[in-house]
Amino acid sequence: MGEGTIYANPLVYIVEGAIVLFILVNIILARRGKKLFIRRIPGLASLDEAVGRATEMGRPILYAPGVHGVDIVGLQSMAILSHIITHAAKYSTRVIVTVAEPLLYTVADEVARDAYNAAGTPEQYSTDDIRYLTDRQFAWASGVVGTIHREKVATAFYFGAFFAESLILTENGQMVGAIQIAGTPQTTQIPFFLATCDYTIIGDEYFAASAYLSREPTLLGSLVGQDFGKVVMIALILIGNLYFVLDWLMPDSGVVNLMKDYFINYFQVD
Amino acid sequence: MEFFASKTGLAYWIYISASLILGGVILWALCVVPPKFRKPIVILVTFISGLYLSLEFLVQPPAGQEQNWFTRKWPDVSNVIIVIAAFALLIGTVNLLSIHGKALWKRRENWYNSLAFFIAFIAIMAAGFARDSYDGPVVQQTFNILFNGLFMPMQATMFSLIAFYIVSAAYRAFRIRTIESGLMMGAAAIIMLALVPVGTYITAWIPEDSMFAFLRLERIGYWILVLPNMAVQRAIAFGIAVGALATGLRIWLSLERGSFFEREL
């Protein structure tokens, strides 16, 4: 925001409006009882198994919500944390949360308290298990690594925004023999998580996590609406490809100029 | 707007006092509001906050201007966010002091790590405040030693561990068991060779202007990175963008579900 701010153009209104409409319509349909199918996501399906492993081994669970703060990625991480704590509380398994951002720490603290209350075990909640470390990337990573080794965690969950520290965390989790499940929208970290974690959740599977775990009609409807949004994206890509092919075959033709005036020009960013 | 401009002298203290009183009144009002109204208040505040950012992007600037009203007011809004973040930093610091304080007081296992935390915390805080308050070579040098001499090298050390971890992760994980893993290994080997002088030397004998120039390793590596790799990364990015839009919409309209989002306030 500020100098050089980009504002929406008419195509943005249409495309974004269409995607938002798909999402809202599917939410309404889901709330009215329409049955929606969601495919199996192995990483999310194994969350409960990973919690069970920690319970069997009598060792705690580590949850690292990444280095970002209270944004979409962070809040989705909190939704997953809520599910994990609710499940772990049934078996009295400790969940240690290591937070890198102070605003997210306050949210994580509330989420943990509410999850333990929802599970009927408020006495398991401990402020010592929800830890704000530091907002410095590698200082946070070294704090998490220290926690992994000192607490000898049996299961480690990494859900959130990660950058260069991702490999440091997961390699140390491997050293203590922890089962590791990671999910991040950062495409650059996916290869590292794939190489070191038992399960990895890629791309928009991360944003499907809350719907997958809770199976709430509202969230499932939103997920189906998302998929329609991807259809809109595919249609736009196909139209763009068609334009470039036609431009190559018959440059300066009427059709090409029409597409350029009413479609391609709106994608130009100054 | 003059209201949000920096103040000096008596006006400075009046604004701080008034802000503290107003903040206290708002907190008290939130505490005495009946429980059934608390959730609608949270929903309303969430909606208005999200609406500001949506309108900032969607509303076109008036003719002849480069920014709309929402963009011009963004510095004031971001100052509010910074203040809230500062309070959250205080809460986080209290948590840190609490955890390490208990470990030190009760002489728990590895209590010396908590002692090191307190020493480092007090040292860097004192050095930082001294540097900002006094202008002398001793305080400047002390801060430089702690920050540039200790903190930055430690950060670089942690970063450099990644090189060794990549080797150990690759050795453990990259096994050719299927066709897909074989393809991945082949692509990885080509790109690694394409990025180093030794690799480009292997195919340097192929002339640049010949019809077989595409077989040069650096060209194959470039093609893999720029075409299939970039296409897949963009495809994932599209999915992430739509997923983020849907998640943001749910949170903005308070449609998100889960024990935290549905609890009674």
mmCIF file of N, CA, C and O in Angstrom, chain A residues 1-3 5-8 13 19 23 31 72 75 82 102-103 105 110-111 114 127-128 130-133 138 142 150 164 167-168 171-172 174-175 185 187 195-196 203-204 207 210 218-219 222 226 237, chain B residues 53 56-60 66-68 71 74 88-89 91-92 95-96 99 102 110 158-159 162 165-166 168-169 172-173 233 236 238-240 242-243 245-248 250-251 255-257 259-260 263:
data_model
loop_
_atom_site.group_PDB
_atom_site.id
_atom_site.type_symbol
_atom_site.label_atom_id
_atom_site.label_comp_id
_atom_site.label_asym_id
_atom_site.label_seq_id
_atom_site.Cartn_x
_atom_site.Cartn_y
_atom_site.Cartn_z
ATOM 1 N N MET A 1 0.847 -1.209 0.000
ATOM 2 C CA MET A 1 0.000 0.000 0.000
ATOM 3 C C MET A 1 0.867 1.238 0.000
ATOM 4 O O MET A 1 1.924 1.263 0.592
ATOM 5 N N GLY A 2 0.381 2.296 -0.663
ATOM 6 C CA GLY A 2 1.197 3.496 -0.732
ATOM 7 C C GLY A 2 1.540 3.760 -2.179
ATOM 8 O O GLY A 2 0.745 3.535 -3.088
ATOM 9 N N GLU A 3 2.754 4.235 -2.395
ATOM 10 C CA GLU A 3 3.126 4.580 -3.772
ATOM 11 C C GLU A 3 3.101 3.341 -4.656
ATOM 12 O O GLU A 3 3.561 2.276 -4.265
ATOM 13 N N THR A 5 0.507 1.672 -5.629
ATOM 14 C CA THR A 5 -0.512 0.698 -5.231
ATOM 15 C C THR A 5 -1.273 0.239 -6.458
ATOM 16 O O THR A 5 -1.624 1.036 -7.325
ATOM 17 N N ILE A 6 -1.515 -1.071 -6.525
ATOM 18 C CA ILE A 6 -2.279 -1.623 -7.630
ATOM 19 C C ILE A 6 -3.723 -1.739 -7.183
ATOM 20 O O ILE A 6 -4.009 -2.282 -6.111
ATOM 21 N N TYR A 7 -4.637 -1.250 -7.998
ATOM 22 C CA TYR A 7 -6.054 -1.357 -7.671
ATOM 23 C C TYR A 7 -6.729 -2.338 -8.618
ATOM 24 O O TYR A 7 -6.208 -2.680 -9.664
ATOM 25 N N ALA A 8 -7.922 -2.756 -8.222
ATOM 26 C CA ALA A 8 -8.660 -3.726 -9.011
ATOM 27 C C ALA A 8 -9.109 -3.109 -10.331
ATOM 28 O O ALA A 8 -9.428 -1.926 -10.396
ATOM 29 N N TYR A 13 -12.923 -7.576 -10.747
ATOM 30 C CA TYR A 13 -14.270 -7.614 -10.161
ATOM 31 C C TYR A 13 -15.017 -8.861 -10.624
ATOM 32 O O TYR A 13 -15.659 -9.553 -9.831
ATOM 33 N N ILE A 19 -15.631 -16.168 -8.199
ATOM 34 C CA ILE A 19 -15.082 -17.133 -7.234
ATOM 35 C C ILE A 19 -15.797 -16.994 -5.887
ATOM 36 O O ILE A 19 -16.180 -17.989 -5.262
ATOM 37 N N ILE A 23 -18.135 -19.804 -3.921
ATOM 38 C CA ILE A 23 -17.873 -20.230 -2.544
ATOM 39 C C ILE A 23 -19.125 -20.049 -1.691
ATOM 40 O O ILE A 23 -19.537 -20.965 -0.963
ATOM 41 N N ARG A 31 -25.015 -26.114 3.767
ATOM 42 C CA ARG A 31 -25.803 -25.915 4.995
ATOM 43 C C ARG A 31 -27.221 -26.446 4.841
ATOM 44 O O ARG A 31 -27.863 -26.788 5.836
ATOM 45 N N ILE A 72 -3.747 -15.313 7.166
ATOM 46 C CA ILE A 72 -4.555 -16.473 6.766
ATOM 47 C C ILE A 72 -3.822 -17.768 7.101
ATOM 48 O O ILE A 72 -4.405 -18.736 7.599
ATOM 49 N N LEU A 75 -3.789 -18.335 10.936
ATOM 50 C CA LEU A 75 -5.094 -18.697 11.489
ATOM 51 C C LEU A 75 -5.492 -20.113 11.084
ATOM 52 O O LEU A 75 -6.106 -20.847 11.867
ATOM 53 N N SER A 82 -6.034 -26.576 17.035
ATOM 54 C CA SER A 82 -7.214 -26.842 17.855
ATOM 55 C C SER A 82 -7.624 -28.313 17.747
ATOM 56 O O SER A 82 -7.915 -28.970 18.743
ATOM 57 N N PRO A 102 4.530 -12.755 18.438
ATOM 58 C CA PRO A 102 3.790 -12.527 19.687
ATOM 59 C C PRO A 102 2.279 -12.448 19.517
ATOM 60 O O PRO A 102 1.538 -12.940 20.376
ATOM 61 N N LEU A 103 1.806 -11.858 18.401
ATOM 62 C CA LEU A 103 0.353 -11.806 18.197
ATOM 63 C C LEU A 103 -0.211 -13.217 18.048
ATOM 64 O O LEU A 103 -1.271 -13.537 18.587
ATOM 65 N N TYR A 105 1.082 -15.828 19.312
ATOM 66 C CA TYR A 105 1.185 -16.485 20.613
ATOM 67 C C TYR A 105 -0.106 -16.280 21.408
ATOM 68 O O TYR A 105 -0.616 -17.214 22.039
ATOM 69 N N GLU A 110 -5.070 -18.863 23.499
ATOM 70 C CA GLU A 110 -6.527 -18.975 23.596
ATOM 71 C C GLU A 110 -7.028 -20.257 22.941
ATOM 72 O O GLU A 110 -7.922 -20.934 23.461
ATOM 73 N N VAL A 111 -6.454 -20.589 21.792
ATOM 74 C CA VAL A 111 -6.872 -21.807 21.081
ATOM 75 C C VAL A 111 -6.614 -23.036 21.952
ATOM 76 O O VAL A 111 -7.466 -23.920 22.085
ATOM 77 N N ASP A 114 -9.090 -23.187 24.886
ATOM 78 C CA ASP A 114 -10.437 -23.577 24.441
ATOM 79 C C ASP A 114 -10.485 -25.034 24.005
ATOM 80 O O ASP A 114 -11.476 -25.724 24.224
ATOM 81 N N THR A 127 0.374 -23.005 30.716
ATOM 82 C CA THR A 127 0.989 -21.890 29.986
ATOM 83 C C THR A 127 2.421 -22.214 29.601
ATOM 84 O O THR A 127 2.959 -21.650 28.647
ATOM 85 N N ASP A 128 3.050 -23.153 30.330
ATOM 86 C CA ASP A 128 4.443 -23.507 30.019
ATOM 87 C C ASP A 128 4.557 -24.282 28.722
ATOM 88 O O ASP A 128 5.652 -24.422 28.172
ATOM 89 N N ILE A 130 2.748 -23.543 25.953
ATOM 90 C CA ILE A 130 2.535 -22.617 24.839
ATOM 91 C C ILE A 130 3.637 -21.577 24.969
ATOM 92 O O ILE A 130 3.578 -20.691 25.829
ATOM 93 N N ARG A 131 4.667 -21.694 24.127
ATOM 94 C CA ARG A 131 5.888 -20.928 24.342
ATOM 95 C C ARG A 131 6.140 -19.937 23.211
ATOM 96 O O ARG A 131 6.254 -20.332 22.055
ATOM 97 N N TYR A 132 6.235 -18.674 23.587
ATOM 98 C CA TYR A 132 6.744 -17.694 22.633
ATOM 99 C C TYR A 132 8.262 -17.733 22.738
ATOM 100 O O TYR A 132 8.817 -17.564 23.816
ATOM 101 N N LEU A 133 8.933 -17.964 21.639
ATOM 102 C CA LEU A 133 10.398 -18.046 21.675
ATOM 103 C C LEU A 133 11.013 -16.706 21.287
ATOM 104 O O LEU A 133 11.579 -16.011 22.099
ATOM 105 N N PHE A 138 16.169 -17.637 12.783
ATOM 106 C CA PHE A 138 17.057 -18.737 13.150
ATOM 107 C C PHE A 138 17.173 -18.899 14.655
ATOM 108 O O PHE A 138 17.468 -19.995 15.139
ATOM 109 N N SER A 142 16.487 -22.446 16.363
ATOM 110 C CA SER A 142 17.355 -23.099 17.348
ATOM 111 C C SER A 142 16.583 -23.378 18.633
ATOM 112 O O SER A 142 16.828 -24.391 19.298
ATOM 113 N N ARG A 150 15.446 -31.723 23.882
ATOM 114 C CA ARG A 150 15.282 -31.813 25.344
ATOM 115 C C ARG A 150 14.032 -32.590 25.712
ATOM 116 O O ARG A 150 14.040 -33.394 26.627
ATOM 117 N N ALA A 164 13.805 -20.805 5.319
ATOM 118 C CA ALA A 164 15.040 -21.588 5.321
ATOM 119 C C ALA A 164 15.171 -22.506 6.534
ATOM 120 O O ALA A 164 15.885 -23.500 6.483
ATOM 121 N N LEU A 167 14.329 -27.090 7.011
ATOM 122 C CA LEU A 167 15.171 -28.289 7.004
ATOM 123 C C LEU A 167 15.853 -28.484 8.354
ATOM 124 O O LEU A 167 16.058 -29.622 8.797
ATOM 125 N N ILE A 168 16.205 -27.395 9.019
ATOM 126 C CA ILE A 168 16.831 -27.492 10.340
ATOM 127 C C ILE A 168 15.869 -28.198 11.302
ATOM 128 O O ILE A 168 16.249 -29.100 12.051
ATOM 129 N N GLU A 171 15.188 -32.083 10.148
ATOM 130 C CA GLU A 171 16.334 -32.985 10.316
ATOM 131 C C GLU A 171 16.550 -33.319 11.784
ATOM 132 O O GLU A 171 16.892 -34.450 12.130
ATOM 133 N N ASN A 172 16.359 -32.349 12.644
ATOM 134 C CA ASN A 172 16.498 -32.623 14.073
ATOM 135 C C ASN A 172 15.355 -33.491 14.588
ATOM 136 O O ASN A 172 15.556 -34.295 15.500
ATOM 137 N N GLN A 174 14.081 -35.827 12.798
ATOM 138 C CA GLN A 174 14.527 -37.166 12.362
ATOM 139 C C GLN A 174 15.516 -37.754 13.352
ATOM 140 O O GLN A 174 15.515 -38.960 13.621
ATOM 141 N N MET A 175 16.382 -36.896 13.899
ATOM 142 C CA MET A 175 17.430 -37.390 14.809
ATOM 143 C C MET A 175 16.833 -38.024 16.060
ATOM 144 O O MET A 175 17.396 -38.981 16.602
ATOM 145 N N PRO A 185 2.008 -23.473 2.691
ATOM 146 C CA PRO A 185 1.737 -22.962 1.351
ATOM 147 C C PRO A 185 2.998 -22.459 0.640
ATOM 148 O O PRO A 185 2.923 -22.080 -0.515
ATOM 149 N N THR A 187 5.824 -22.887 -1.557
ATOM 150 C CA THR A 187 6.251 -23.915 -2.523
ATOM 151 C C THR A 187 7.746 -24.188 -2.414
ATOM 152 O O THR A 187 8.208 -25.293 -2.691
ATOM 153 N N ALA A 195 11.306 -34.491 1.603
ATOM 154 C CA ALA A 195 12.468 -35.362 1.801
ATOM 155 C C ALA A 195 12.615 -35.811 3.251
ATOM 156 O O ALA A 195 13.202 -36.861 3.514
ATOM 157 N N THR A 196 12.090 -35.039 4.193
ATOM 158 C CA THR A 196 12.388 -35.330 5.594
ATOM 159 C C THR A 196 11.178 -35.719 6.429
ATOM 160 O O THR A 196 11.354 -36.278 7.514
ATOM 161 N N GLY A 203 0.446 -27.157 -0.953
ATOM 162 C CA GLY A 203 -0.379 -26.146 -1.605
ATOM 163 C C GLY A 203 -1.732 -25.936 -0.967
ATOM 164 O O GLY A 203 -1.836 -25.710 0.240
ATOM 165 N N ASP A 204 -2.793 -26.045 -1.767
ATOM 166 C CA ASP A 204 -4.108 -25.725 -1.231
ATOM 167 C C ASP A 204 -4.683 -26.824 -0.364
ATOM 168 O O ASP A 204 -5.744 -26.617 0.246
ATOM 169 N N PHE A 207 -5.034 -25.316 3.018
ATOM 170 C CA PHE A 207 -6.234 -24.538 3.318
ATOM 171 C C PHE A 207 -7.478 -25.421 3.382
ATOM 172 O O PHE A 207 -8.534 -24.964 3.820
ATOM 173 N N SER A 210 -8.837 -27.507 7.625
ATOM 174 C CA SER A 210 -9.897 -27.333 8.630
ATOM 175 C C SER A 210 -11.182 -28.005 8.162
ATOM 176 O O SER A 210 -11.908 -28.601 8.963
ATOM 177 N N THR A 218 -20.317 -26.029 6.413
ATOM 178 C CA THR A 218 -19.877 -24.706 5.933
ATOM 179 C C THR A 218 -18.495 -24.801 5.296
ATOM 180 O O THR A 218 -18.245 -24.264 4.207
ATOM 181 N N LEU A 219 -17.600 -25.491 5.957
ATOM 182 C CA LEU A 219 -16.217 -25.568 5.465
ATOM 183 C C LEU A 219 -16.132 -26.444 4.216
ATOM 184 O O LEU A 219 -15.395 -26.125 3.275
ATOM 185 N N SER A 222 -17.318 -24.463 1.325
ATOM 186 C CA SER A 222 -16.286 -23.506 0.910
ATOM 187 C C SER A 222 -15.218 -24.212 0.084
ATOM 188 O O SER A 222 -14.714 -23.656 -0.905
ATOM 189 N N GLN A 226 -14.079 -23.476 -3.697
ATOM 190 C CA GLN A 226 -12.677 -23.252 -4.086
ATOM 191 C C GLN A 226 -12.356 -23.981 -5.379
ATOM 192 O O GLN A 226 -11.673 -23.472 -6.254
ATOM 193 N N ILE A 237 -6.706 -19.359 -18.122
ATOM 194 C CA ILE A 237 -5.441 -19.790 -18.717
ATOM 195 C C ILE A 237 -5.674 -20.252 -20.151
ATOM 196 O O ILE A 237 -4.890 -19.921 -21.064
ATOM 197 N N LEU B 53 -9.756 -3.294 4.275
ATOM 198 C CA LEU B 53 -8.712 -3.771 3.362
ATOM 199 C C LEU B 53 -9.285 -4.152 2.001
ATOM 200 O O LEU B 53 -8.640 -3.959 0.965
ATOM 201 N N GLU B 56 -9.964 -0.943 0.146
ATOM 202 C CA GLU B 56 -8.709 -0.300 -0.226
ATOM 203 C C GLU B 56 -8.234 -0.797 -1.585
ATOM 204 O O GLU B 56 -7.656 -0.033 -2.365
ATOM 205 N N PHE B 57 -8.490 -2.087 -1.873
ATOM 206 C CA PHE B 57 -8.083 -2.654 -3.156
ATOM 207 C C PHE B 57 -9.143 -2.441 -4.235
ATOM 208 O O PHE B 57 -8.809 -2.176 -5.401
ATOM 209 N N LEU B 58 -10.413 -2.525 -3.853
ATOM 210 C CA LEU B 58 -11.478 -2.546 -4.862
ATOM 211 C C LEU B 58 -11.907 -1.146 -5.328
ATOM 212 O O LEU B 58 -12.362 -0.990 -6.461
ATOM 213 N N VAL B 59 -11.795 -0.145 -4.474
ATOM 214 C CA VAL B 59 -12.280 1.187 -4.839
ATOM 215 C C VAL B 59 -11.233 1.900 -5.689
ATOM 216 O O VAL B 59 -10.079 2.025 -5.288
ATOM 217 N N GLN B 60 -11.659 2.373 -6.843
ATOM 218 C CA GLN B 60 -10.735 3.056 -7.741
ATOM 219 C C GLN B 60 -10.425 4.459 -7.211
ATOM 220 O O GLN B 60 -11.288 5.104 -6.633
ATOM 221 N N GLU B 66 -3.704 9.401 -7.566
ATOM 222 C CA GLU B 66 -3.068 8.088 -7.664
ATOM 223 C C GLU B 66 -3.552 7.123 -6.589
ATOM 224 O O GLU B 66 -3.327 5.924 -6.690
ATOM 225 N N GLN B 67 -4.138 7.676 -5.491
ATOM 226 C CA GLN B 67 -4.534 6.810 -4.376
ATOM 227 C C GLN B 67 -5.960 7.138 -3.961
ATOM 228 O O GLN B 67 -6.410 8.281 -4.075
ATOM 229 N N ASN B 68 -6.652 6.125 -3.449
ATOM 230 C CA ASN B 68 -7.976 6.389 -2.903
ATOM 231 C C ASN B 68 -7.847 6.751 -1.423
ATOM 232 O O ASN B 68 -6.750 6.720 -0.844
ATOM 233 N N THR B 71 -6.204 4.119 0.951
ATOM 234 C CA THR B 71 -4.749 3.991 0.846
ATOM 235 C C THR B 71 -4.058 5.149 1.546
ATOM 236 O O THR B 71 -3.035 4.962 2.210
ATOM 237 N N TRP B 74 -3.919 4.523 5.212
ATOM 238 C CA TRP B 74 -3.273 3.281 5.648
ATOM 239 C C TRP B 74 -2.128 3.506 6.650
ATOM 240 O O TRP B 74 -1.993 2.725 7.598
ATOM 241 N N ALA B 88 1.293 -7.145 22.233
ATOM 242 C CA ALA B 88 1.421 -8.599 22.131
ATOM 243 C C ALA B 88 2.855 -9.022 22.414
ATOM 244 O O ALA B 88 3.093 -10.070 23.022
ATOM 245 N N LEU B 89 3.826 -8.197 21.981
ATOM 246 C CA LEU B 89 5.233 -8.502 22.258
ATOM 247 C C LEU B 89 5.476 -8.523 23.769
ATOM 248 O O LEU B 89 6.224 -9.357 24.284
ATOM 249 N N ILE B 91 3.244 -9.347 26.027
ATOM 250 C CA ILE B 91 2.663 -10.592 26.537
ATOM 251 C C ILE B 91 3.604 -11.758 26.256
ATOM 252 O O ILE B 91 3.833 -12.626 27.110
ATOM 253 N N GLY B 92 4.179 -11.781 25.056
ATOM 254 C CA GLY B 92 5.117 -12.846 24.706
ATOM 255 C C GLY B 92 6.352 -12.821 25.599
ATOM 256 O O GLY B 92 6.842 -13.862 26.042
ATOM 257 N N ASN B 95 5.619 -14.245 28.935
ATOM 258 C CA ASN B 95 5.598 -15.712 28.871
ATOM 259 C C ASN B 95 7.006 -16.290 28.926
ATOM 260 O O ASN B 95 7.281 -17.255 29.653
ATOM 261 N N LEU B 96 7.916 -15.671 28.160
ATOM 262 C CA LEU B 96 9.310 -16.119 28.154
ATOM 263 C C LEU B 96 9.913 -16.009 29.557
ATOM 264 O O LEU B 96 10.548 -16.951 30.067
ATOM 265 N N ILE B 99 8.416 -18.704 31.925
ATOM 266 C CA ILE B 99 8.876 -20.083 31.730
ATOM 267 C C ILE B 99 10.308 -20.237 32.244
ATOM 268 O O ILE B 99 10.626 -21.173 32.992
ATOM 269 N N LYS B 102 10.625 -19.775 36.114
ATOM 270 C CA LYS B 102 10.234 -20.967 36.888
ATOM 271 C C LYS B 102 11.328 -22.026 36.819
ATOM 272 O O LYS B 102 11.643 -22.684 37.820
ATOM 273 N N ASN B 110 18.434 -28.709 33.111
ATOM 274 C CA ASN B 110 18.942 -27.721 32.153
ATOM 275 C C ASN B 110 18.616 -26.288 32.579
ATOM 276 O O ASN B 110 18.397 -25.417 31.733
ATOM 277 N N MET B 158 23.533 -20.941 12.229
ATOM 278 C CA MET B 158 22.329 -21.773 12.078
ATOM 279 C C MET B 158 21.985 -21.916 10.602
ATOM 280 O O MET B 158 21.580 -22.986 10.144
ATOM 281 N N PHE B 159 22.126 -20.848 9.847
ATOM 282 C CA PHE B 159 21.811 -20.879 8.422
ATOM 283 C C PHE B 159 22.741 -21.845 7.706
ATOM 284 O O PHE B 159 22.335 -22.583 6.814
ATOM 285 N N ILE B 162 22.231 -25.687 7.254
ATOM 286 C CA ILE B 162 21.326 -26.204 6.220
ATOM 287 C C ILE B 162 22.108 -26.978 5.166
ATOM 288 O O ILE B 162 21.620 -27.986 4.643
ATOM 289 N N TYR B 165 22.608 -30.383 6.461
ATOM 290 C CA TYR B 165 21.327 -31.094 6.578
ATOM 291 C C TYR B 165 20.791 -31.502 5.219
ATOM 292 O O TYR B 165 20.147 -32.541 5.085
ATOM 293 N N ILE B 166 21.052 -30.675 4.175
ATOM 294 C CA ILE B 166 20.588 -31.036 2.832
ATOM 295 C C ILE B 166 21.258 -32.335 2.401
ATOM 296 O O ILE B 166 20.617 -33.231 1.840
ATOM 297 N N SER B 168 22.523 -34.732 4.312
ATOM 298 C CA SER B 168 22.043 -35.904 5.071
ATOM 299 C C SER B 168 20.610 -36.244 4.674
ATOM 300 O O SER B 168 20.263 -37.423 4.558
ATOM 301 N N ALA B 169 19.784 -35.242 4.413
ATOM 302 C CA ALA B 169 18.394 -35.514 4.019
ATOM 303 C C ALA B 169 18.353 -36.174 2.650
ATOM 304 O O ALA B 169 17.607 -37.129 2.431
ATOM 305 N N ARG B 172 19.500 -39.787 2.783
ATOM 306 C CA ARG B 172 18.532 -40.683 3.417
ATOM 307 C C ARG B 172 17.290 -40.865 2.575
ATOM 308 O O ARG B 172 16.733 -41.959 2.482
ATOM 309 N N ALA B 173 16.842 -39.802 1.914
ATOM 310 C CA ALA B 173 15.517 -39.844 1.290
ATOM 311 C C ALA B 173 15.527 -40.149 -0.201
ATOM 312 O O ALA B 173 14.565 -40.703 -0.716
ATOM 313 N N GLN B 233 4.961 -24.970 -10.322
ATOM 314 C CA GLN B 233 4.960 -24.017 -9.195
ATOM 315 C C GLN B 233 3.819 -23.024 -9.348
ATOM 316 O O GLN B 233 3.159 -22.667 -8.364
ATOM 317 N N ILE B 236 0.515 -24.737 -8.454
ATOM 318 C CA ILE B 236 0.337 -24.818 -7.000
ATOM 319 C C ILE B 236 -0.014 -23.441 -6.452
ATOM 320 O O ILE B 236 -0.870 -23.298 -5.567
ATOM 321 N N PHE B 238 -1.628 -21.021 -7.938
ATOM 322 C CA PHE B 238 -3.032 -20.718 -8.227
ATOM 323 C C PHE B 238 -3.940 -21.360 -7.194
ATOM 324 O O PHE B 238 -4.863 -20.739 -6.667
ATOM 325 N N GLY B 239 -3.671 -22.643 -6.904
ATOM 326 C CA GLY B 239 -4.494 -23.333 -5.912
ATOM 327 C C GLY B 239 -4.397 -22.680 -4.547
ATOM 328 O O GLY B 239 -5.395 -22.508 -3.845
ATOM 329 N N ILE B 240 -3.171 -22.286 -4.186
ATOM 330 C CA ILE B 240 -2.966 -21.627 -2.887
ATOM 331 C C ILE B 240 -3.720 -20.311 -2.849
ATOM 332 O O ILE B 240 -4.343 -19.958 -1.843
ATOM 333 N N VAL B 242 -6.432 -19.385 -4.483
ATOM 334 C CA VAL B 242 -7.881 -19.599 -4.356
ATOM 335 C C VAL B 242 -8.209 -20.107 -2.949
ATOM 336 O O VAL B 242 -9.192 -19.686 -2.331
ATOM 337 N N GLY B 243 -7.370 -20.998 -2.427
ATOM 338 C CA GLY B 243 -7.578 -21.490 -1.068
ATOM 339 C C GLY B 243 -7.483 -20.383 -0.034
ATOM 340 O O GLY B 243 -8.274 -20.298 0.899
ATOM 341 N N LEU B 245 -8.062 -17.245 -0.625
ATOM 342 C CA LEU B 245 -9.251 -16.394 -0.802
ATOM 343 C C LEU B 245 -10.442 -16.979 -0.054
ATOM 344 O O LEU B 245 -11.149 -16.275 0.672
ATOM 345 N N ALA B 246 -10.639 -18.298 -0.198
ATOM 346 C CA ALA B 246 -11.773 -18.947 0.476
ATOM 347 C C ALA B 246 -11.610 -18.885 1.996
ATOM 348 O O ALA B 246 -12.567 -18.587 2.723
ATOM 349 N N THR B 247 -10.407 -19.146 2.481
ATOM 350 C CA THR B 247 -10.175 -19.107 3.935
ATOM 351 C C THR B 247 -10.359 -17.691 4.461
ATOM 352 O O THR B 247 -10.977 -17.472 5.515
ATOM 353 N N GLY B 248 -9.826 -16.724 3.729
ATOM 354 C CA GLY B 248 -9.977 -15.323 4.142
ATOM 355 C C GLY B 248 -11.436 -14.919 4.171
ATOM 356 O O GLY B 248 -11.881 -14.215 5.088
ATOM 357 N N ARG B 250 -14.012 -16.868 4.678
ATOM 358 C CA ARG B 250 -14.670 -17.514 5.827
ATOM 359 C C ARG B 250 -14.349 -16.766 7.125
ATOM 360 O O ARG B 250 -15.217 -16.558 7.967
ATOM 361 N N ILE B 251 -13.108 -16.370 7.282
ATOM 362 C CA ILE B 251 -12.731 -15.679 8.521
ATOM 363 C C ILE B 251 -13.339 -14.286 8.546
ATOM 364 O O ILE B 251 -13.821 -13.810 9.584
ATOM 365 N N LEU B 255 -17.458 -17.226 9.269
ATOM 366 C CA LEU B 255 -18.062 -18.514 8.941
ATOM 367 C C LEU B 255 -17.166 -19.675 9.363
ATOM 368 O O LEU B 255 -17.535 -20.828 9.216
ATOM 369 N N GLU B 256 -15.956 -19.361 9.873
ATOM 370 C CA GLU B 256 -15.018 -20.408 10.243
ATOM 371 C C GLU B 256 -15.568 -21.192 11.420
ATOM 372 O O GLU B 256 -16.229 -20.630 12.300
ATOM 373 N N ARG B 257 -15.298 -22.475 11.449
ATOM 374 C CA ARG B 257 -15.826 -23.354 12.488
ATOM 375 C C ARG B 257 -14.678 -24.012 13.232
ATOM 376 O O ARG B 257 -13.599 -24.190 12.727
ATOM 377 N N SER B 259 -13.515 -25.267 17.643
ATOM 378 C CA SER B 259 -13.787 -24.957 19.044
ATOM 379 C C SER B 259 -13.437 -23.507 19.374
ATOM 380 O O SER B 259 -14.124 -22.852 20.144
ATOM 381 N N PHE B 260 -12.363 -22.979 18.751
ATOM 382 C CA PHE B 260 -11.971 -21.613 19.055
ATOM 383 C C PHE B 260 -12.956 -20.624 18.472
ATOM 384 O O PHE B 260 -13.321 -19.639 19.114
ATOM 385 N N ARG B 263 -16.681 -20.798 20.324
ATOM 386 C CA ARG B 263 -16.894 -20.808 21.770
ATOM 387 C C ARG B 263 -17.689 -19.588 22.203
ATOM 388 O O ARG B 263 -17.692 -18.547 21.537
#
